[in-house]
PDB file of C-alpha atoms in Angstrom:
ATOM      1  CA  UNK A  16      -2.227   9.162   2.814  1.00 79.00           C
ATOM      2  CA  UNK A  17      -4.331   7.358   5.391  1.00 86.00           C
ATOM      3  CA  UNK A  18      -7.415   7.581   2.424  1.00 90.00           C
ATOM      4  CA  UNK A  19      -4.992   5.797   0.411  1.00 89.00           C
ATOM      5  CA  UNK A  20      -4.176   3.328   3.234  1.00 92.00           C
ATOM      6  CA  UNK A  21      -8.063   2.812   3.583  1.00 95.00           C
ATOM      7  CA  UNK A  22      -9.026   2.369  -0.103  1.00 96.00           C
ATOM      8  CA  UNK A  23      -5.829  -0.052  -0.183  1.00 96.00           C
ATOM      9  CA  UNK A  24      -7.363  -2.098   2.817  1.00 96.00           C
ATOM     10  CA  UNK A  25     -10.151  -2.340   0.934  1.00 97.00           C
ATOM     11  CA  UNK A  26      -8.859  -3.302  -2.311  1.00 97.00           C
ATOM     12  CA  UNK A  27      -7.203  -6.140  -0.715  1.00 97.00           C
ATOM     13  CA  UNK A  28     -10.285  -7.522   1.324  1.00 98.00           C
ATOM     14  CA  UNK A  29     -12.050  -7.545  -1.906  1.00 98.00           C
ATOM     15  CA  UNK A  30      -9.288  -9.410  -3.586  1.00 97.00           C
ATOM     16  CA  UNK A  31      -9.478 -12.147  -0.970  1.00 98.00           C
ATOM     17  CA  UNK A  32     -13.122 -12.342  -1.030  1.00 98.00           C
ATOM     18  CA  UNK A  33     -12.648 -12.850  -4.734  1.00 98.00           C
ATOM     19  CA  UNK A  34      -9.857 -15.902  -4.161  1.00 98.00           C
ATOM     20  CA  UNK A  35     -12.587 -17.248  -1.659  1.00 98.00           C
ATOM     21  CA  UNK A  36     -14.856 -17.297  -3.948  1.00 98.00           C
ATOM     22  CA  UNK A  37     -12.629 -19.003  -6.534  1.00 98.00           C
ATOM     23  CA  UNK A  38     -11.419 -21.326  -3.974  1.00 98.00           C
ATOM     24  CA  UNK A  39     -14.806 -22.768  -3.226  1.00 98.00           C
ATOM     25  CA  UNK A  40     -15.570 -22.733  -7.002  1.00 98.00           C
ATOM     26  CA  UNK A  41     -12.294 -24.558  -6.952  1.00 97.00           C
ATOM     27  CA  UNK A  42     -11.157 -22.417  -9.635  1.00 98.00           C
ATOM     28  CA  UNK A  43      -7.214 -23.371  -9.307  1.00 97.00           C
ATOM     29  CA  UNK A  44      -6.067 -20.827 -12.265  1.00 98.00           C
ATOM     30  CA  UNK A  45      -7.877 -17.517 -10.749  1.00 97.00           C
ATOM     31  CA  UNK A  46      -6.535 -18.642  -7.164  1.00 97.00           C
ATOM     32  CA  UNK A  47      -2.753 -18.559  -8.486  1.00 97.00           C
ATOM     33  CA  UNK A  48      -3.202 -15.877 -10.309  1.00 97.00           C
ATOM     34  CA  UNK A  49      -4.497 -13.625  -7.636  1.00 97.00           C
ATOM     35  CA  UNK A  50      -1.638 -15.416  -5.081  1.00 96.00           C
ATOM     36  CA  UNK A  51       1.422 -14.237  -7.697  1.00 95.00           C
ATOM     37  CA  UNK A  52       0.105 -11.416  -9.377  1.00 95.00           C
ATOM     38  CA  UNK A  53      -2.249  -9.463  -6.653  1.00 96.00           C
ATOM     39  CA  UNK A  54      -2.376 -10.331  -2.863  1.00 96.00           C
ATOM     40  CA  UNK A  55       1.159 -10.506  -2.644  1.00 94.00           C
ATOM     41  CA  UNK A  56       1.959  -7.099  -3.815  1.00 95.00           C
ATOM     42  CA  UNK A  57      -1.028  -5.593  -2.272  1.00 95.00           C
ATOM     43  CA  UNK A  58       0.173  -6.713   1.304  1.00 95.00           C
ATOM     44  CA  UNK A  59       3.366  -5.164   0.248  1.00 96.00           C
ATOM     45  CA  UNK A  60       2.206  -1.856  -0.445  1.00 94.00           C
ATOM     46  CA  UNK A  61      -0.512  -1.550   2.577  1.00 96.00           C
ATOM     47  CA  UNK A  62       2.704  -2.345   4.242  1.00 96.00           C
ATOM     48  CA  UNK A  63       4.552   1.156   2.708  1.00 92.00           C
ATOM     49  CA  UNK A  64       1.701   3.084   3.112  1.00 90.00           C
ATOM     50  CA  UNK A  65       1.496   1.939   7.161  1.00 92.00           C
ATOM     51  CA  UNK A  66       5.510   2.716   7.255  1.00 91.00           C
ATOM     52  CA  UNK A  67       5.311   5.900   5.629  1.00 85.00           C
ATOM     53  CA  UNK A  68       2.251   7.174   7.475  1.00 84.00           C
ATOM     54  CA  UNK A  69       4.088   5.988  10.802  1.00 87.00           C
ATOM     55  CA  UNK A  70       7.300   7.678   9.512  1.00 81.00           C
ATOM     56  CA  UNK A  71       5.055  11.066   8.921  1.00 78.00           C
ATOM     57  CA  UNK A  72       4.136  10.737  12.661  1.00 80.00           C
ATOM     58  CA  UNK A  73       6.830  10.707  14.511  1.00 79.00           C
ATOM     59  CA  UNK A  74       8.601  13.392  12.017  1.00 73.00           C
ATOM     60  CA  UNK A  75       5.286  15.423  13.771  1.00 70.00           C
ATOM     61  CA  UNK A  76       3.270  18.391  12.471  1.00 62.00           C
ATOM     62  CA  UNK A  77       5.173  22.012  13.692  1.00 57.00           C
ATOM     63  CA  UNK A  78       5.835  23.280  10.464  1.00 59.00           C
ATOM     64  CA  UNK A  79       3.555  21.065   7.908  1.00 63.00           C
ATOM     65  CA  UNK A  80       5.455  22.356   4.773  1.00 69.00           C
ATOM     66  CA  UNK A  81       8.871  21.262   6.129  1.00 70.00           C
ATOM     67  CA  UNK A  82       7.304  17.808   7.059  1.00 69.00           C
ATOM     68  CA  UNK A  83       6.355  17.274   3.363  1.00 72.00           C
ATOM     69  CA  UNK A  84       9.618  18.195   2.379  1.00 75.00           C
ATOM     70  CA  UNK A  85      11.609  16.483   4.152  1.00 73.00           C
ATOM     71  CA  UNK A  86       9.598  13.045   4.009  1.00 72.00           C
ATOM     72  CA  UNK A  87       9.565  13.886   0.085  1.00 76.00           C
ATOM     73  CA  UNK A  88      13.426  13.901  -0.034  1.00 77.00           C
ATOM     74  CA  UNK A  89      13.733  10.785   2.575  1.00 73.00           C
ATOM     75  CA  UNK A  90      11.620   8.842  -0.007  1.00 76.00           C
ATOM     76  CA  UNK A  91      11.811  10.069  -3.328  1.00 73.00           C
ATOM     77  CA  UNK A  92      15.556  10.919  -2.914  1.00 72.00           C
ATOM     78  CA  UNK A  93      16.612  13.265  -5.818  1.00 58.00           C
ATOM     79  CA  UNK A  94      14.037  11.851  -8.379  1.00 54.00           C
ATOM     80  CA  UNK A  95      12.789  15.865  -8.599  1.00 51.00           C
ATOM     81  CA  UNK A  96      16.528  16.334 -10.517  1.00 51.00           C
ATOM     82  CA  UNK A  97      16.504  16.374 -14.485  1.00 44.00           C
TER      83      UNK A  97
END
């Protein structure tokens, strides 16, 4: 999860770059699109990721298998049901 976290970060710093570039190319349309349909849910999710890696933590490591488990029914709920 913390690759995902990383690759996330990243995904967002190159998003930015990419509305600084269209910012100084004054390139209005790109910069509100990026704003409404990108950066905004990007910080969102980094934001999940951070929570749910934080959440992982302090649920520790003793028994790994019970870990994923339990953090799979705290999130997902009962999705796994038909």
């Amino acid at each position: 999860m913390q690759c995902a976290l990383r690759l996330e970060k990243r995904v967002n710093q190159s998003l930015l770059h990419l509305h600084q570039l269209a910012s100084n190319k004054s390139d209005a349309h790109l910069c509100h699109f990026l704003q409404s349909h990108c950066l905004n849910q990007q910080v969102e999710f980094i934001k999940e990721l951070g929570d749910h890696i934080t959440t992982l933590r302090k649920m520790g490591t003793p028994e790994v298998g019970m870990v994923e488990y339990l953090f799979d029914k705290l999130t997902l709920g009962d999705s796994d049901k038909n």
